[in-house]
Protein backbone atom coordinates (compact mmCIF):
# COMPACT_ATOMS: atom_id res chain seq x y z
CA UNK A 1 0.00 0.00 0.00
CA UNK A 2 1.16 3.55 -0.61
CA UNK A 3 0.49 6.81 1.23
CA UNK A 4 -0.43 4.89 4.38
CA UNK A 5 -1.65 7.05 7.25
CA UNK A 6 -2.56 5.78 10.69
CA UNK A 7 -4.42 7.84 13.28
CA UNK A 8 -5.19 6.81 16.84
CA UNK A 9 -7.86 8.45 18.97
CA UNK A 10 -7.64 7.50 22.63
CA UNK A 11 -10.81 7.48 24.70
CA UNK A 12 -10.35 10.09 27.47
CA UNK A 13 -12.61 8.04 29.75
CA UNK A 14 -9.93 5.33 29.61
CA UNK A 15 -6.67 7.21 28.92
CA UNK A 16 -5.74 10.52 30.52
CA UNK A 17 -2.40 10.93 28.69
CA UNK A 18 -0.35 9.13 26.07
CA UNK A 19 3.01 9.38 24.35
CA UNK A 20 4.25 7.83 21.13
CA UNK A 21 7.58 6.12 21.77
CA UNK A 22 9.93 6.89 18.91
CA UNK A 23 8.75 8.15 15.52
CA UNK A 24 8.84 11.71 16.88
CA UNK A 25 9.97 12.96 13.47
CA UNK A 26 7.21 11.08 11.61
CA UNK A 27 4.13 12.36 13.42
CA UNK A 28 1.39 13.61 11.16
CA UNK A 29 -0.69 16.64 12.13
CA UNK A 30 -4.33 15.70 12.79
CA UNK A 31 -5.56 17.92 9.95
CA UNK A 32 -3.27 16.14 7.46
CA UNK A 33 -4.82 12.70 8.01
CA UNK A 34 -7.42 13.24 5.26
CA UNK A 35 -5.25 15.57 3.17
CA UNK A 36 -4.44 13.34 0.19
CA UNK A 37 -1.84 15.83 -1.06
CA UNK A 38 0.22 15.17 2.08
CA UNK A 39 2.70 12.38 1.38
CA UNK A 40 2.78 9.42 3.75
CA UNK A 41 4.65 6.14 4.18
CA UNK A 42 4.75 2.98 2.12
CA UNK A 43 4.09 -0.50 3.48
CA UNK A 44 5.14 -3.37 1.26
CA UNK A 45 3.15 -6.57 0.88
CA UNK A 46 3.73 -8.86 3.85
CA UNK A 47 5.37 -6.12 5.93
CA UNK A 48 4.16 -4.85 9.28
CA UNK A 49 4.52 -1.63 11.23
CA UNK A 50 4.74 -1.45 15.01
CA UNK A 51 4.19 1.63 17.13
CA UNK A 52 4.38 1.65 20.92
CA UNK A 53 2.56 4.13 23.12
CA UNK A 54 2.99 4.86 26.78
CA UNK A 55 -0.48 5.22 28.33
CA UNK A 56 -1.56 6.84 31.58
CA UNK A 57 -4.93 5.35 32.57
CA UNK A 58 -7.77 7.73 33.36
CA UNK A 59 -7.95 8.33 37.08
CA UNK A 60 -4.29 7.42 37.65
CA UNK A 61 -2.31 9.56 40.03
CA UNK A 62 -0.40 11.49 37.39
CA UNK A 63 0.54 15.13 37.02
CA UNK A 64 1.44 16.41 33.58
CA UNK A 65 4.07 19.10 33.72
CA UNK A 66 3.46 19.90 30.06
CA UNK A 67 -0.13 21.06 30.56
CA UNK A 68 -0.81 23.36 33.50
CA UNK A 69 -4.04 23.01 35.43
CA UNK A 70 -6.67 25.27 33.90
CA UNK A 71 -7.92 28.15 36.03
CA UNK A 72 -10.88 29.37 33.95
CA UNK A 73 -12.27 26.25 32.39
CA UNK A 74 -12.95 22.61 33.07
CA UNK A 75 -12.24 19.60 30.92
CA UNK A 76 -14.64 19.28 28.01
CA UNK A 77 -17.58 16.96 28.36
CA UNK A 78 -17.35 13.47 26.91
CA UNK A 79 -19.58 11.98 24.24
CA UNK A 80 -21.78 8.97 25.08
CA UNK A 81 -19.31 6.77 23.12
CA UNK A 82 -16.68 7.51 25.80
CA UNK A 83 -18.56 5.15 28.13
CA UNK A 84 -18.45 2.29 25.58
CA UNK A 85 -15.52 0.48 27.19
CA UNK A 86 -13.38 1.19 24.14
CA UNK A 87 -9.75 2.11 24.73
CA UNK A 88 -9.13 3.72 21.36
CA UNK A 89 -10.08 3.88 17.70
CA UNK A 90 -7.51 3.16 15.00
CA UNK A 91 -8.10 4.78 11.60
CA UNK A 92 -6.15 3.72 8.53
CA UNK A 93 -6.02 5.44 5.11
CA UNK A 94 -4.10 4.08 2.16
CA UNK A 95 -3.93 3.75 -1.61
CA UNK A 96 -3.45 0.52 -3.49
CA UNK A 97 -0.13 0.51 -5.40
CA UNK A 98 -1.87 0.60 -8.80
CA UNK A 99 -4.78 2.89 -7.89
CA UNK A 100 -5.16 6.56 -7.00
CA UNK A 101 -8.36 6.06 -4.97
CA UNK A 102 -8.15 6.23 -1.19
CA UNK A 103 -9.46 3.53 1.13
CA UNK A 104 -10.16 4.23 4.79
CA UNK A 105 -11.41 2.14 7.66
CA UNK A 106 -11.63 2.41 11.43
CA UNK A 107 -11.49 -0.22 14.17
CA UNK A 108 -12.42 0.27 17.81
CA UNK A 109 -10.15 -1.48 20.31
CA UNK A 110 -11.29 -2.50 23.77
CA UNK A 111 -8.99 -2.66 26.77
CA UNK A 112 -7.84 -6.26 27.30
CA UNK A 113 -6.89 -5.32 30.87
CA UNK A 114 -3.73 -7.46 30.78
CA UNK A 115 -0.70 -6.90 32.94
CA UNK A 116 2.72 -6.76 31.31
CA UNK A 117 3.46 -10.30 32.48
CA UNK A 118 0.33 -11.57 30.68
CA UNK A 119 1.09 -9.75 27.43
CA UNK A 120 2.45 -11.61 24.41
CA UNK A 121 6.15 -12.50 24.26
CA UNK A 122 6.48 -10.36 21.13
CA UNK A 123 5.04 -7.35 22.97
CA UNK A 124 7.37 -7.93 25.92
CA UNK A 125 10.34 -8.12 23.57
CA UNK A 126 9.26 -4.95 21.73
CA UNK A 127 8.89 -3.15 25.07
CA UNK A 128 12.39 -4.29 26.05
CA UNK A 129 13.80 -2.95 22.77
CA UNK A 130 12.01 0.40 23.25
CA UNK A 131 13.27 0.66 26.83
CA UNK A 132 16.78 -0.20 25.64
CA UNK A 133 16.60 2.71 23.20
CA UNK A 134 15.45 5.08 25.95
CA UNK A 135 18.32 3.96 28.18
CA UNK A 136 20.82 4.48 25.35
CA UNK A 137 19.50 8.00 24.79
CA UNK A 138 19.25 8.67 28.53
CA UNK A 139 15.67 9.68 27.83
CA UNK A 140 13.78 11.50 30.57
CA UNK A 141 10.89 9.12 29.73
CA UNK A 142 12.81 5.96 30.66
CA UNK A 143 10.94 5.77 33.97
CA UNK A 144 12.22 2.96 36.15
CA UNK A 145 13.80 1.02 33.27
CA UNK A 146 17.26 -0.37 34.03
CA UNK A 147 19.67 -2.52 32.05
CA UNK A 148 18.81 -5.48 34.29
CA UNK A 149 15.06 -4.94 33.83
CA UNK A 150 15.43 -4.74 30.04
CA UNK A 151 17.32 -8.04 30.06
CA UNK A 152 14.67 -9.61 32.34
CA UNK A 153 11.90 -8.54 29.95
CA UNK A 154 13.72 -9.69 26.81
CA UNK A 155 15.16 -13.01 28.03
CA UNK A 156 11.93 -15.04 28.27
CA UNK A 157 10.66 -13.51 25.02
CA UNK A 158 13.50 -14.86 22.85
CA UNK A 159 11.53 -17.99 21.90
CA UNK A 160 12.31 -19.52 18.52
CA UNK A 161 14.94 -17.18 17.12
CA UNK A 162 15.83 -18.62 13.70
CA UNK A 163 17.77 -15.53 12.63
CA UNK A 164 19.49 -15.07 16.00
CA UNK A 165 18.51 -11.40 16.28
CA UNK A 166 16.88 -11.73 19.69
CA UNK A 167 19.90 -13.54 21.16
CA UNK A 168 22.10 -10.85 19.64
CA UNK A 169 19.94 -8.22 21.33
CA UNK A 170 20.56 -9.87 24.71
CA UNK A 171 24.30 -9.57 24.04
CA UNK A 172 23.86 -5.90 23.11
CA UNK A 173 22.15 -5.24 26.44
CA UNK A 174 25.13 -6.68 28.33
CA UNK A 175 27.63 -4.68 26.25
CA UNK A 176 25.66 -1.46 26.62
CA UNK A 177 25.38 -1.96 30.37
CA UNK A 178 29.13 -2.56 30.67
CA UNK A 179 29.86 0.53 28.58
CA UNK A 180 27.46 2.66 30.64
CA UNK A 181 28.98 1.44 33.90
CA UNK A 182 32.52 2.18 32.65
CA UNK A 183 31.43 5.66 31.62
CA UNK A 184 29.81 6.31 35.00
CA UNK A 185 32.91 5.13 36.87
CA UNK A 186 35.04 7.61 34.88
CA UNK A 187 32.62 10.48 35.52
CA UNK A 188 32.59 9.92 39.28
mmCIF file of C-alpha atoms in Angstrom:
data_model
loop_
_atom_site.group_PDB
_atom_site.id
_atom_site.type_symbol
_atom_site.label_atom_id
_atom_site.label_comp_id
_atom_site.label_asym_id
_atom_site.label_seq_id
_atom_site.Cartn_x
_atom_site.Cartn_y
_atom_site.Cartn_z
ATOM 1 C CA UNK A 1 0.000 0.000 0.000
ATOM 2 C CA UNK A 2 1.158 3.546 -0.608
ATOM 3 C CA UNK A 3 0.493 6.805 1.235
ATOM 4 C CA UNK A 4 -0.427 4.890 4.384
ATOM 5 C CA UNK A 5 -1.645 7.055 7.253
ATOM 6 C CA UNK A 6 -2.559 5.778 10.689
ATOM 7 C CA UNK A 7 -4.422 7.841 13.278
ATOM 8 C CA UNK A 8 -5.190 6.812 16.844
ATOM 9 C CA UNK A 9 -7.858 8.454 18.971
ATOM 10 C CA UNK A 10 -7.639 7.503 22.634
ATOM 11 C CA UNK A 11 -10.812 7.484 24.699
ATOM 12 C CA UNK A 12 -10.348 10.094 27.472
ATOM 13 C CA UNK A 13 -12.612 8.037 29.746
ATOM 14 C CA UNK A 14 -9.928 5.326 29.610
ATOM 15 C CA UNK A 15 -6.672 7.210 28.923
ATOM 16 C CA UNK A 16 -5.735 10.524 30.520
ATOM 17 C CA UNK A 17 -2.404 10.932 28.694
ATOM 18 C CA UNK A 18 -0.351 9.129 26.074
ATOM 19 C CA UNK A 19 3.011 9.384 24.353
ATOM 20 C CA UNK A 20 4.247 7.832 21.128
ATOM 21 C CA UNK A 21 7.579 6.116 21.768
ATOM 22 C CA UNK A 22 9.930 6.889 18.909
ATOM 23 C CA UNK A 23 8.751 8.146 15.520
ATOM 24 C CA UNK A 24 8.838 11.714 16.876
ATOM 25 C CA UNK A 25 9.970 12.964 13.469
ATOM 26 C CA UNK A 26 7.209 11.076 11.605
ATOM 27 C CA UNK A 27 4.131 12.356 13.423
ATOM 28 C CA UNK A 28 1.390 13.613 11.158
ATOM 29 C CA UNK A 29 -0.687 16.643 12.131
ATOM 30 C CA UNK A 30 -4.327 15.697 12.785
ATOM 31 C CA UNK A 31 -5.565 17.924 9.953
ATOM 32 C CA UNK A 32 -3.269 16.140 7.462
ATOM 33 C CA UNK A 33 -4.825 12.699 8.006
ATOM 34 C CA UNK A 34 -7.421 13.235 5.258
ATOM 35 C CA UNK A 35 -5.252 15.567 3.170
ATOM 36 C CA UNK A 36 -4.441 13.345 0.191
ATOM 37 C CA UNK A 37 -1.840 15.828 -1.059
ATOM 38 C CA UNK A 38 0.222 15.166 2.078
ATOM 39 C CA UNK A 39 2.700 12.377 1.384
ATOM 40 C CA UNK A 40 2.778 9.418 3.753
ATOM 41 C CA UNK A 41 4.649 6.141 4.179
ATOM 42 C CA UNK A 42 4.753 2.977 2.122
ATOM 43 C CA UNK A 43 4.085 -0.502 3.483
ATOM 44 C CA UNK A 44 5.136 -3.373 1.264
ATOM 45 C CA UNK A 45 3.147 -6.571 0.878
ATOM 46 C CA UNK A 46 3.733 -8.861 3.850
ATOM 47 C CA UNK A 47 5.365 -6.121 5.930
ATOM 48 C CA UNK A 48 4.157 -4.852 9.281
ATOM 49 C CA UNK A 49 4.515 -1.632 11.232
ATOM 50 C CA UNK A 50 4.737 -1.449 15.011
ATOM 51 C CA UNK A 51 4.188 1.634 17.135
ATOM 52 C CA UNK A 52 4.381 1.649 20.917
ATOM 53 C CA UNK A 53 2.559 4.127 23.117
ATOM 54 C CA UNK A 54 2.985 4.855 26.780
ATOM 55 C CA UNK A 55 -0.479 5.222 28.327
ATOM 56 C CA UNK A 56 -1.563 6.835 31.577
ATOM 57 C CA UNK A 57 -4.928 5.346 32.569
ATOM 58 C CA UNK A 58 -7.773 7.726 33.360
ATOM 59 C CA UNK A 59 -7.952 8.329 37.078
ATOM 60 C CA UNK A 60 -4.293 7.419 37.647
ATOM 61 C CA UNK A 61 -2.306 9.557 40.034
ATOM 62 C CA UNK A 62 -0.397 11.490 37.388
ATOM 63 C CA UNK A 63 0.536 15.130 37.018
ATOM 64 C CA UNK A 64 1.442 16.408 33.581
ATOM 65 C CA UNK A 65 4.071 19.097 33.721
ATOM 66 C CA UNK A 66 3.460 19.896 30.064
ATOM 67 C CA UNK A 67 -0.134 21.056 30.563
ATOM 68 C CA UNK A 68 -0.811 23.362 33.503
ATOM 69 C CA UNK A 69 -4.042 23.009 35.429
ATOM 70 C CA UNK A 70 -6.670 25.271 33.904
ATOM 71 C CA UNK A 71 -7.922 28.150 36.025
ATOM 72 C CA UNK A 72 -10.876 29.374 33.951
ATOM 73 C CA UNK A 73 -12.266 26.246 32.388
ATOM 74 C CA UNK A 74 -12.953 22.607 33.073
ATOM 75 C CA UNK A 75 -12.238 19.603 30.920
ATOM 76 C CA UNK A 76 -14.640 19.279 28.009
ATOM 77 C CA UNK A 77 -17.583 16.962 28.359
ATOM 78 C CA UNK A 78 -17.346 13.472 26.906
ATOM 79 C CA UNK A 79 -19.577 11.976 24.240
ATOM 80 C CA UNK A 80 -21.775 8.969 25.079
ATOM 81 C CA UNK A 81 -19.308 6.773 23.124
ATOM 82 C CA UNK A 82 -16.680 7.510 25.795
ATOM 83 C CA UNK A 83 -18.562 5.148 28.128
ATOM 84 C CA UNK A 84 -18.452 2.292 25.581
ATOM 85 C CA UNK A 85 -15.522 0.482 27.193
ATOM 86 C CA UNK A 86 -13.383 1.190 24.137
ATOM 87 C CA UNK A 87 -9.753 2.108 24.726
ATOM 88 C CA UNK A 88 -9.128 3.720 21.362
ATOM 89 C CA UNK A 89 -10.078 3.878 17.704
ATOM 90 C CA UNK A 90 -7.507 3.164 14.997
ATOM 91 C CA UNK A 91 -8.102 4.780 11.603
ATOM 92 C CA UNK A 92 -6.149 3.724 8.530
ATOM 93 C CA UNK A 93 -6.024 5.438 5.113
ATOM 94 C CA UNK A 94 -4.102 4.079 2.158
ATOM 95 C CA UNK A 95 -3.931 3.754 -1.615
ATOM 96 C CA UNK A 96 -3.451 0.519 -3.489
ATOM 97 C CA UNK A 97 -0.127 0.513 -5.403
ATOM 98 C CA UNK A 98 -1.871 0.598 -8.801
ATOM 99 C CA UNK A 99 -4.780 2.891 -7.888
ATOM 100 C CA UNK A 100 -5.161 6.565 -6.996
ATOM 101 C CA UNK A 101 -8.356 6.057 -4.968
ATOM 102 C CA UNK A 102 -8.153 6.227 -1.187
ATOM 103 C CA UNK A 103 -9.465 3.527 1.130
ATOM 104 C CA UNK A 104 -10.158 4.230 4.791
ATOM 105 C CA UNK A 105 -11.411 2.137 7.664
ATOM 106 C CA UNK A 106 -11.628 2.406 11.430
ATOM 107 C CA UNK A 107 -11.493 -0.222 14.166
ATOM 108 C CA UNK A 108 -12.419 0.275 17.810
ATOM 109 C CA UNK A 109 -10.146 -1.476 20.313
ATOM 110 C CA UNK A 110 -11.294 -2.504 23.774
ATOM 111 C CA UNK A 111 -8.989 -2.664 26.772
ATOM 112 C CA UNK A 112 -7.835 -6.265 27.295
ATOM 113 C CA UNK A 113 -6.885 -5.321 30.870
ATOM 114 C CA UNK A 114 -3.726 -7.461 30.778
ATOM 115 C CA UNK A 115 -0.700 -6.903 32.938
ATOM 116 C CA UNK A 116 2.719 -6.760 31.307
ATOM 117 C CA UNK A 117 3.456 -10.301 32.484
ATOM 118 C CA UNK A 118 0.333 -11.567 30.680
ATOM 119 C CA UNK A 119 1.091 -9.753 27.427
ATOM 120 C CA UNK A 120 2.454 -11.609 24.412
ATOM 121 C CA UNK A 121 6.146 -12.500 24.257
ATOM 122 C CA UNK A 122 6.477 -10.359 21.134
ATOM 123 C CA UNK A 123 5.037 -7.351 22.974
ATOM 124 C CA UNK A 124 7.370 -7.928 25.919
ATOM 125 C CA UNK A 125 10.339 -8.117 23.567
ATOM 126 C CA UNK A 126 9.261 -4.949 21.728
ATOM 127 C CA UNK A 127 8.887 -3.149 25.074
ATOM 128 C CA UNK A 128 12.386 -4.288 26.049
ATOM 129 C CA UNK A 129 13.798 -2.950 22.773
ATOM 130 C CA UNK A 130 12.011 0.398 23.246
ATOM 131 C CA UNK A 131 13.271 0.660 26.832
ATOM 132 C CA UNK A 132 16.782 -0.203 25.637
ATOM 133 C CA UNK A 133 16.597 2.714 23.203
ATOM 134 C CA UNK A 134 15.445 5.075 25.947
ATOM 135 C CA UNK A 135 18.325 3.956 28.177
ATOM 136 C CA UNK A 136 20.822 4.477 25.348
ATOM 137 C CA UNK A 137 19.500 8.004 24.786
ATOM 138 C CA UNK A 138 19.254 8.672 28.525
ATOM 139 C CA UNK A 139 15.667 9.678 27.831
ATOM 140 C CA UNK A 140 13.777 11.502 30.571
ATOM 141 C CA UNK A 141 10.892 9.125 29.732
ATOM 142 C CA UNK A 142 12.814 5.957 30.659
ATOM 143 C CA UNK A 143 10.943 5.772 33.972
ATOM 144 C CA UNK A 144 12.215 2.962 36.155
ATOM 145 C CA UNK A 145 13.804 1.018 33.271
ATOM 146 C CA UNK A 146 17.260 -0.370 34.035
ATOM 147 C CA UNK A 147 19.666 -2.524 32.047
ATOM 148 C CA UNK A 148 18.805 -5.481 34.285
ATOM 149 C CA UNK A 149 15.063 -4.939 33.826
ATOM 150 C CA UNK A 150 15.426 -4.737 30.042
ATOM 151 C CA UNK A 151 17.323 -8.037 30.056
ATOM 152 C CA UNK A 152 14.674 -9.608 32.344
ATOM 153 C CA UNK A 153 11.903 -8.539 29.946
ATOM 154 C CA UNK A 154 13.716 -9.689 26.812
ATOM 155 C CA UNK A 155 15.159 -13.013 28.031
ATOM 156 C CA UNK A 156 11.927 -15.042 28.267
ATOM 157 C CA UNK A 157 10.663 -13.509 25.019
ATOM 158 C CA UNK A 158 13.499 -14.864 22.850
ATOM 159 C CA UNK A 159 11.528 -17.985 21.901
ATOM 160 C CA UNK A 160 12.312 -19.524 18.521
ATOM 161 C CA UNK A 161 14.935 -17.184 17.123
ATOM 162 C CA UNK A 162 15.830 -18.623 13.702
ATOM 163 C CA UNK A 163 17.772 -15.528 12.631
ATOM 164 C CA UNK A 164 19.491 -15.072 15.998
ATOM 165 C CA UNK A 165 18.506 -11.403 16.278
ATOM 166 C CA UNK A 166 16.880 -11.732 19.688
ATOM 167 C CA UNK A 167 19.896 -13.537 21.165
ATOM 168 C CA UNK A 168 22.102 -10.851 19.637
ATOM 169 C CA UNK A 169 19.936 -8.223 21.326
ATOM 170 C CA UNK A 170 20.559 -9.873 24.708
ATOM 171 C CA UNK A 171 24.303 -9.567 24.043
ATOM 172 C CA UNK A 172 23.862 -5.896 23.107
ATOM 173 C CA UNK A 173 22.150 -5.240 26.436
ATOM 174 C CA UNK A 174 25.129 -6.682 28.330
ATOM 175 C CA UNK A 175 27.626 -4.683 26.248
ATOM 176 C CA UNK A 176 25.657 -1.456 26.616
ATOM 177 C CA UNK A 177 25.375 -1.964 30.375
ATOM 178 C CA UNK A 178 29.129 -2.562 30.667
ATOM 179 C CA UNK A 179 29.860 0.534 28.581
ATOM 180 C CA UNK A 180 27.462 2.660 30.638
ATOM 181 C CA UNK A 181 28.984 1.435 33.901
ATOM 182 C CA UNK A 182 32.522 2.185 32.648
ATOM 183 C CA UNK A 183 31.429 5.656 31.615
ATOM 184 C CA UNK A 184 29.815 6.306 35.003
ATOM 185 C CA UNK A 185 32.908 5.133 36.871
ATOM 186 C CA UNK A 186 35.036 7.615 34.883
ATOM 187 C CA UNK A 187 32.621 10.477 35.518
ATOM 188 C CA UNK A 188 32.590 9.917 39.279
#
